[in-house]
Short mmCIF file of C-alpha atoms in Angstrom, two decimals:
data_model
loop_
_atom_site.label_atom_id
_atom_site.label_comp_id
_atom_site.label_asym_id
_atom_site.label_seq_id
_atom_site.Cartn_x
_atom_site.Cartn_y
_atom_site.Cartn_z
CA UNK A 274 -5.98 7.17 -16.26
CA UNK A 275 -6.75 6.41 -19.56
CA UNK A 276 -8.67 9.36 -20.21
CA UNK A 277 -5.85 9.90 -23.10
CA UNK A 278 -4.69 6.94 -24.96
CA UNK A 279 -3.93 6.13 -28.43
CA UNK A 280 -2.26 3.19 -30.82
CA UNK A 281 -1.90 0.92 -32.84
CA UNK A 282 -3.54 -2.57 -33.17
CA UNK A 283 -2.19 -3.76 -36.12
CA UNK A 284 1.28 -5.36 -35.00
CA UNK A 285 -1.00 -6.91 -32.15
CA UNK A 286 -3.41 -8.53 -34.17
CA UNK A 287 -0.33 -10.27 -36.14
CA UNK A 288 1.19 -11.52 -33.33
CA UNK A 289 -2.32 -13.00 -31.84
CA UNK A 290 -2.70 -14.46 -35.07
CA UNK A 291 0.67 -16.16 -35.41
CA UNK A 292 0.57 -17.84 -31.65
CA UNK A 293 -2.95 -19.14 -31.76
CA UNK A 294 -2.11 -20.89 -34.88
CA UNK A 295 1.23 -22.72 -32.85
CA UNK A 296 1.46 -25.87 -30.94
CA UNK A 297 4.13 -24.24 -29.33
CA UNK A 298 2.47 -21.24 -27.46
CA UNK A 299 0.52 -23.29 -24.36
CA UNK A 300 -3.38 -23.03 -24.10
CA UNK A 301 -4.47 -19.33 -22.19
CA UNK A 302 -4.26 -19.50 -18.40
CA UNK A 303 -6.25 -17.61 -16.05
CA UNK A 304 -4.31 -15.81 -13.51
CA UNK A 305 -5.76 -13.81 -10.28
CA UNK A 306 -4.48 -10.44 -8.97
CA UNK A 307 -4.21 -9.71 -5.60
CA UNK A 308 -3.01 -6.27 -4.31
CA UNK A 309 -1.42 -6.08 -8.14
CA UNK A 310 0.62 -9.34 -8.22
CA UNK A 311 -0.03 -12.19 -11.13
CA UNK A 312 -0.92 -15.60 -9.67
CA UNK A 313 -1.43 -18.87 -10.99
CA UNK A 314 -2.18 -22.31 -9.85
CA UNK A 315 1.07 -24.49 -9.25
CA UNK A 316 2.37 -27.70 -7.61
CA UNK A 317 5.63 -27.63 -5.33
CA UNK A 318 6.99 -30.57 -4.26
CA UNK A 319 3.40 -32.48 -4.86
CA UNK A 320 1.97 -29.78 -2.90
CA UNK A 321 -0.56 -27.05 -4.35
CA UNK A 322 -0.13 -23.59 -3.95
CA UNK A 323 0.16 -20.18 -5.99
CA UNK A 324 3.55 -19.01 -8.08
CA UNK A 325 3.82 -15.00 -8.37
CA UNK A 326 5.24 -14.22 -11.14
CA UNK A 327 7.31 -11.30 -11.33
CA UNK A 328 9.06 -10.10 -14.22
CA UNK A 329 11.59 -7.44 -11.19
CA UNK A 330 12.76 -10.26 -9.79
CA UNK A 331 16.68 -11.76 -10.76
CA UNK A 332 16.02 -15.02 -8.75
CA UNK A 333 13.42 -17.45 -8.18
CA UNK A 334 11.94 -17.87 -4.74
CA UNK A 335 10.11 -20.33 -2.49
CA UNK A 336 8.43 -19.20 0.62
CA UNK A 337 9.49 -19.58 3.96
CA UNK A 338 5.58 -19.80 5.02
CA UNK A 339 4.82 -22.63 2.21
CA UNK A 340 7.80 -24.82 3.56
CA UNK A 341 6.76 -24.50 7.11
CA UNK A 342 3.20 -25.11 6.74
CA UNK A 343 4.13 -28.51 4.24
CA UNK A 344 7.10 -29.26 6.04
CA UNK A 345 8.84 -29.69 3.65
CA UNK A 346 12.12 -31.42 2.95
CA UNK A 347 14.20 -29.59 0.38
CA UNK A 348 17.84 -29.98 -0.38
CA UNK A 349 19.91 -26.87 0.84
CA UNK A 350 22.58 -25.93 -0.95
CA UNK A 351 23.94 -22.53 0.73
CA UNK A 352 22.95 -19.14 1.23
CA UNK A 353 22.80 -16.10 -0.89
CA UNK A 354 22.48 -12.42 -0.21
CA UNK A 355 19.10 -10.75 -1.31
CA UNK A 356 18.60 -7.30 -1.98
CA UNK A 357 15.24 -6.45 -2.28
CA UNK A 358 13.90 -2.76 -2.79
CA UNK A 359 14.59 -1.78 1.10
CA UNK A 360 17.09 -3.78 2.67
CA UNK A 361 19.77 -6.71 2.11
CA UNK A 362 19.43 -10.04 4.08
CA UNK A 363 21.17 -13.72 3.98
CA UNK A 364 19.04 -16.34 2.51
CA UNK A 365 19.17 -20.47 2.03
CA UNK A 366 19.00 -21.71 -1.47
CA UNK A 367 17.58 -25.13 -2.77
CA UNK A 368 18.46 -27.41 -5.71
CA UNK A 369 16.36 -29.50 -7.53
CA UNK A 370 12.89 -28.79 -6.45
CA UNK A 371 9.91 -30.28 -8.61
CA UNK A 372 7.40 -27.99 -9.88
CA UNK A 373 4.38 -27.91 -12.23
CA UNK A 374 2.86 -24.98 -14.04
CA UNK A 375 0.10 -24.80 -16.96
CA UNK A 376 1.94 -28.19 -19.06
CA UNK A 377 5.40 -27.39 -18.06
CA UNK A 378 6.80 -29.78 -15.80
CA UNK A 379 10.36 -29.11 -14.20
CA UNK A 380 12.86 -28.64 -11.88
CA UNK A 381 14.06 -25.36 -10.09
CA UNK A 382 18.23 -25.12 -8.89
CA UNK A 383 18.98 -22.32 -6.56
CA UNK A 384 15.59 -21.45 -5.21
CA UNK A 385 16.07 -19.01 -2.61
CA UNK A 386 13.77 -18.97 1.08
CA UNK A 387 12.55 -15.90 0.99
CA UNK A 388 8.99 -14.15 2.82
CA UNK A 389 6.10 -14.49 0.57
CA UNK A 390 3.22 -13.52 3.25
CA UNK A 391 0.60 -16.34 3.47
CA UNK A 392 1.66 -19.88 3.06
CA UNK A 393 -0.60 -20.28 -0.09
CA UNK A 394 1.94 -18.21 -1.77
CA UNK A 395 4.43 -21.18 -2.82
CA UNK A 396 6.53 -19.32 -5.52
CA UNK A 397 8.21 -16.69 -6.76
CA UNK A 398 8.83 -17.08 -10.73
CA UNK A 399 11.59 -14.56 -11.94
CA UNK A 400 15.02 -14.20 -14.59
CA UNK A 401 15.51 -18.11 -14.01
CA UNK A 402 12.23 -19.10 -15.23
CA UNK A 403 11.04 -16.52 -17.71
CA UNK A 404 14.28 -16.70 -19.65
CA UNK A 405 12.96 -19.77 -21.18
CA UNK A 406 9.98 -18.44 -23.02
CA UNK A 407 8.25 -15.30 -24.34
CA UNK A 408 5.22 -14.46 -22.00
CA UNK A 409 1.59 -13.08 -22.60
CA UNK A 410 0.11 -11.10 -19.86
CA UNK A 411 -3.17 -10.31 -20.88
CA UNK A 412 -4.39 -8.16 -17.62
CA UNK A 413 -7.83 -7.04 -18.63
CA UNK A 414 -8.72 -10.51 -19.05
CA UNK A 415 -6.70 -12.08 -16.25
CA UNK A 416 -5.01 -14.72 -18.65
CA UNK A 417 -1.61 -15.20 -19.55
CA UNK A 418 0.01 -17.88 -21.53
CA UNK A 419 4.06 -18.76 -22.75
CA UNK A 420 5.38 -19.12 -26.12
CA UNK A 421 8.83 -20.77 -27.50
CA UNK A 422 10.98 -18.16 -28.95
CA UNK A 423 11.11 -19.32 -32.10
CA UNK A 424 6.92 -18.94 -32.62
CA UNK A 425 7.28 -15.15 -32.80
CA UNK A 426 9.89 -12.53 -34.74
CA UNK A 427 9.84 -10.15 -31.22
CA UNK A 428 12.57 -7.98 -32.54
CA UNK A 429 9.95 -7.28 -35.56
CA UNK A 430 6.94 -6.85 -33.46
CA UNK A 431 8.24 -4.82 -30.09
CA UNK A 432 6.28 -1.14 -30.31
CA UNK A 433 7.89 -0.30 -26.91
CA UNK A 434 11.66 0.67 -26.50
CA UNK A 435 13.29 -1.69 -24.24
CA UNK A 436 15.95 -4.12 -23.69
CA UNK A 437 17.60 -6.71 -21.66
CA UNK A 438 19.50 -4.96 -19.03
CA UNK A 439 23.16 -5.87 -18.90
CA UNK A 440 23.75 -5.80 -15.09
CA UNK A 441 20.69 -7.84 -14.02
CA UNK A 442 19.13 -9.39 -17.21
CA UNK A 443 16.21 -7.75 -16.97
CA UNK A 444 13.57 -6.09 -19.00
CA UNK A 445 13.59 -2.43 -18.89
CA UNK A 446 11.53 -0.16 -20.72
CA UNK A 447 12.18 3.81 -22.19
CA UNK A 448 9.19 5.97 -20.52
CA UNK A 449 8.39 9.47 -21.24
CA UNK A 450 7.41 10.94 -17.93
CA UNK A 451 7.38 14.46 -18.76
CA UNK A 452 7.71 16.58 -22.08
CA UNK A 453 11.29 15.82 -23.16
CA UNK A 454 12.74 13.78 -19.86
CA UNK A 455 12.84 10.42 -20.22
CA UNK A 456 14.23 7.96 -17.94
CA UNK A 457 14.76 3.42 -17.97
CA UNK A 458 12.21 1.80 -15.60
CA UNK A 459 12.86 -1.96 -14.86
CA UNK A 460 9.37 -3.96 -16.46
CA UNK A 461 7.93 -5.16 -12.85
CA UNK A 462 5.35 -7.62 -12.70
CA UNK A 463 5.55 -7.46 -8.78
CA UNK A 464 5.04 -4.50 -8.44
CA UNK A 465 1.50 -3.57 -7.35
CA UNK A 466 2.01 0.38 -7.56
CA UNK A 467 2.31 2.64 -10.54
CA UNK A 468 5.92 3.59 -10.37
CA UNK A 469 8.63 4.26 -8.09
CA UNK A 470 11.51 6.12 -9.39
CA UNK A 471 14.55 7.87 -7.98
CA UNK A 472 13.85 10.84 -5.46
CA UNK A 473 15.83 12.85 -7.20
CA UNK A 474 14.41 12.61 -10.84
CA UNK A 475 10.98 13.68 -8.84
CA UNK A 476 12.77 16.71 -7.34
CA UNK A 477 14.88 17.74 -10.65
CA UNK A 478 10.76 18.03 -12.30
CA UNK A 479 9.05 20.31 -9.41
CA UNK A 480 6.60 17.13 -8.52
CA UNK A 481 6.88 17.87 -4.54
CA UNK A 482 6.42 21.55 -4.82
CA UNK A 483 3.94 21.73 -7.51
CA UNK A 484 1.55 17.68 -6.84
CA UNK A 485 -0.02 16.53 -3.74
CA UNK A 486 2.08 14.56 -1.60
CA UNK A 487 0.45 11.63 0.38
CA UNK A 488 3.21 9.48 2.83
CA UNK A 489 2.57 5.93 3.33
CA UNK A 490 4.59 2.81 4.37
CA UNK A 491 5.82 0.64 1.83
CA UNK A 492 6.85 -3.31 2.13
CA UNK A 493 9.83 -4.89 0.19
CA UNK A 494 10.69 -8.33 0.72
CA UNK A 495 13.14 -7.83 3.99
CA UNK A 496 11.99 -4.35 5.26
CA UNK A 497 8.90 -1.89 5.52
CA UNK A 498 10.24 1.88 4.19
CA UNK A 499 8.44 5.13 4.04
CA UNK A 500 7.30 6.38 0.91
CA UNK A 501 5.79 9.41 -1.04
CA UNK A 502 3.11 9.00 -3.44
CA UNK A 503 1.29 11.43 -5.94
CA UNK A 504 -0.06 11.26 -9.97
CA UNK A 505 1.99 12.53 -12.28
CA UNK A 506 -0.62 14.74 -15.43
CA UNK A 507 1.09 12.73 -18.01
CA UNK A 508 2.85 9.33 -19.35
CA UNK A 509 3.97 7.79 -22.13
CA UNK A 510 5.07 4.38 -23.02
CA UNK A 511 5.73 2.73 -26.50
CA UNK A 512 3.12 4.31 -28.41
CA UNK A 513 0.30 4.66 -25.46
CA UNK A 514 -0.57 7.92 -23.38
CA UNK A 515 -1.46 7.78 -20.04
CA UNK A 516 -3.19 10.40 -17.66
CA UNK A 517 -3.13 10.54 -13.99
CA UNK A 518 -0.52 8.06 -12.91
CA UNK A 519 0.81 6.76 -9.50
CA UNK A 520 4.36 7.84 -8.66
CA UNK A 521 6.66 6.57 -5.36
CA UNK A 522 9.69 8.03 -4.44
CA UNK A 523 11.06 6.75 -1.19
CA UNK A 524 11.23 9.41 1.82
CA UNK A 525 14.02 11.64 2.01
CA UNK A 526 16.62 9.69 4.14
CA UNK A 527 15.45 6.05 2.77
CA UNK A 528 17.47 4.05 0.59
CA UNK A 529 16.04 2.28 -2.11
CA UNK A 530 16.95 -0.58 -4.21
CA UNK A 531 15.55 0.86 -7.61
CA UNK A 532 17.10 -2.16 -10.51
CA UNK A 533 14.78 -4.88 -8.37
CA UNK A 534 12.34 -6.64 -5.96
CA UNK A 535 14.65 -9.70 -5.44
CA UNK A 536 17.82 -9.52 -7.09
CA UNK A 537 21.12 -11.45 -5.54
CA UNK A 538 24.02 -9.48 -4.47
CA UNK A 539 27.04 -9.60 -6.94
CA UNK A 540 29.61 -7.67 -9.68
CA UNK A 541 27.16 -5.66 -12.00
CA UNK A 542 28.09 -4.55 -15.29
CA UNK A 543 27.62 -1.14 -16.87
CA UNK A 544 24.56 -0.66 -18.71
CA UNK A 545 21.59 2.10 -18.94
CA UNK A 546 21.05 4.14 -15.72
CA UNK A 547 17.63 2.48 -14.35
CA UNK A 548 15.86 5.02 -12.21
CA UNK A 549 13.51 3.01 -11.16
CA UNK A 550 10.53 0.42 -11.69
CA UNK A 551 7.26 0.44 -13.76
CA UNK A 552 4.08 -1.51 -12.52
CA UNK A 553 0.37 -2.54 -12.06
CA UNK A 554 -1.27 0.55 -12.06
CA UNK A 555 -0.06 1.18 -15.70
CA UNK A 556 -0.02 -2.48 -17.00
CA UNK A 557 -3.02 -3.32 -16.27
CA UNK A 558 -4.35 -1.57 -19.22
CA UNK A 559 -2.98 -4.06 -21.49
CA UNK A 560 -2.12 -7.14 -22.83
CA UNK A 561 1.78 -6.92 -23.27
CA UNK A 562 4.06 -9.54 -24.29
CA UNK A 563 7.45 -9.68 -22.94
CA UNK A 564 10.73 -11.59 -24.46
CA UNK A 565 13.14 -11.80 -21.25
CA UNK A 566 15.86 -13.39 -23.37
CA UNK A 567 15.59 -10.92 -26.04
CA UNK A 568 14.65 -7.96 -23.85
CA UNK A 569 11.96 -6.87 -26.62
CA UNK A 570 8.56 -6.17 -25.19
CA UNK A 571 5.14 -5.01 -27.01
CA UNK A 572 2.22 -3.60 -25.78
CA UNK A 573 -1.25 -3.45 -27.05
CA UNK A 574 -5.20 -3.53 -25.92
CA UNK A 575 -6.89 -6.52 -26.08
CA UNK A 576 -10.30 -7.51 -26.98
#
């Protein structure tokens, strides 16, 4: 994949420079990956489990599994609708649930019940927590760490075209996916493929006649979906070139939520046309540093 791949190190460097040197960027964290997702230690309601974090997601999320297994008493609140990639589905939300991460200590309002697979799996981190700092994902190494906004000058530092999208909140990133089209992808930490993009973006390029086509299933957070996979010659990202990358497009006939993983059903407002979402198999590569706030995002290869 990276058989091609060039930059620059120089605005990276700066930037490692500036938050080592602050009291207000928190000590480096190891994280684990499983099937693509970021992981880290956390405590729930005095109970120890494992927070995804996922930069798709519009809500934060506890799972259904963790509370059964702990049974645990939360305060409900209500419901909310949650759209996930496939499918839409009615959901409790909680208020005031204690959590502890790396040396942040707080506590999380409208947590929504949502499937998480094993009961380990106690969180979902997404817009609700990450809006509060700027965060290092160094994948290569498996650490990450967060830093106050006001350690680092993100708008001077970004090497990657993106912003905050309007509808959702979002981070969403300019690709280059073939000579001259480019298209938004939403920045998704949870998602453990490459990319899955609009059917129809795939079709308007040639991919299905021209790549090899493998069909698989796919699993969202309410519903399992078919899917069509293949690697794309060429990528581009910020100032990074990538060869031989994973591309999902649902089946024909499948309906896709493209903007996000979890996101809660509501008025949107106009922004860029996001054609779909951006991955593991191409961040993990690099270290990248995202401002959610800001929607300003950099990229760059670690040491």
């Amino acid at each position: 994949m990276l058989n091609k791949l060039c930059g620059t190190f120089i605005n990276l460097t700066f930037l490692l420079m500036a938050t080592n040197a602050l009291a207000s960027a928190t000590p480096w964290m190891e994280f684990s990956q499983q099937n693509g997702h970021v992981k880290v230690p956390v405590t729930v309601a005095d109970v120890p489990g494992y927070a995804i974090l996922d930069t798709g997601a519009q809500v934060n999320a506890i799972n259904t599994s963790f509370i059964g297994k702990n049974e645990l008493k939360l305060n409900a609140v209500g419901n909310m609708k949650i759209q996930g990639v496939y499918g839409t589905e009615q959901r409790t939300t909680y208020n005031g649930v204690p959590i502890s991460l790396l040396v942040i200590d707080t506590k999380l309002n409208s947590l929504v019940e949502v499937n998480l697979g094993f009961h380990e799996n106690a969180l979902l981190l997404g817009a609700g927590f990450f809006n509060m700092f700027i965060l290092q994902l160094d994948y290569p190494n498996q650490k990450l760490r967060f830093v106050s906004h006001d350690a680092v000058n993100m708008r001077k530092l970004r090497n990657v075209r993106a912003e905050q999208d309007k509808g959702s909140g979002m981070p969403i990133v300019e690709v280059e996916i073939a000579e001259g089209k480019k298209i938004w992808l939403l920045l998704d930490t949870g998602n453990s493929g490459g990319m899955l993009i609009d059917r129809l973006v795939a079709e308007s390029l040639g991919w299905l006649d021209e790549l090899e086509v493998e069909t698989k299933l796919s699993a969202g957070v309410n519903k399992i979906a078919v899917t069509e996979s293949f690697r794309i010659p060429e990528f581009k990202i910020g100032p990074y070139v990538l060869e031989d990358v994973l591309v999902s497009i649902p089946a024909e006939g499948e309906t896709a939520n493209l903007q996000s993983q979890h996101s809660a059903l509501g008025s949107r407002i106009r922004g860029r046309k996001v054609q779909g979402l951006i991955g593991y198999d191409v961040l993990q590569h690099f270290l990248i540093t995202i401002d959610y706030k800001g929607g300003h995002v950099h990229m760059g290869l670690p040491q």
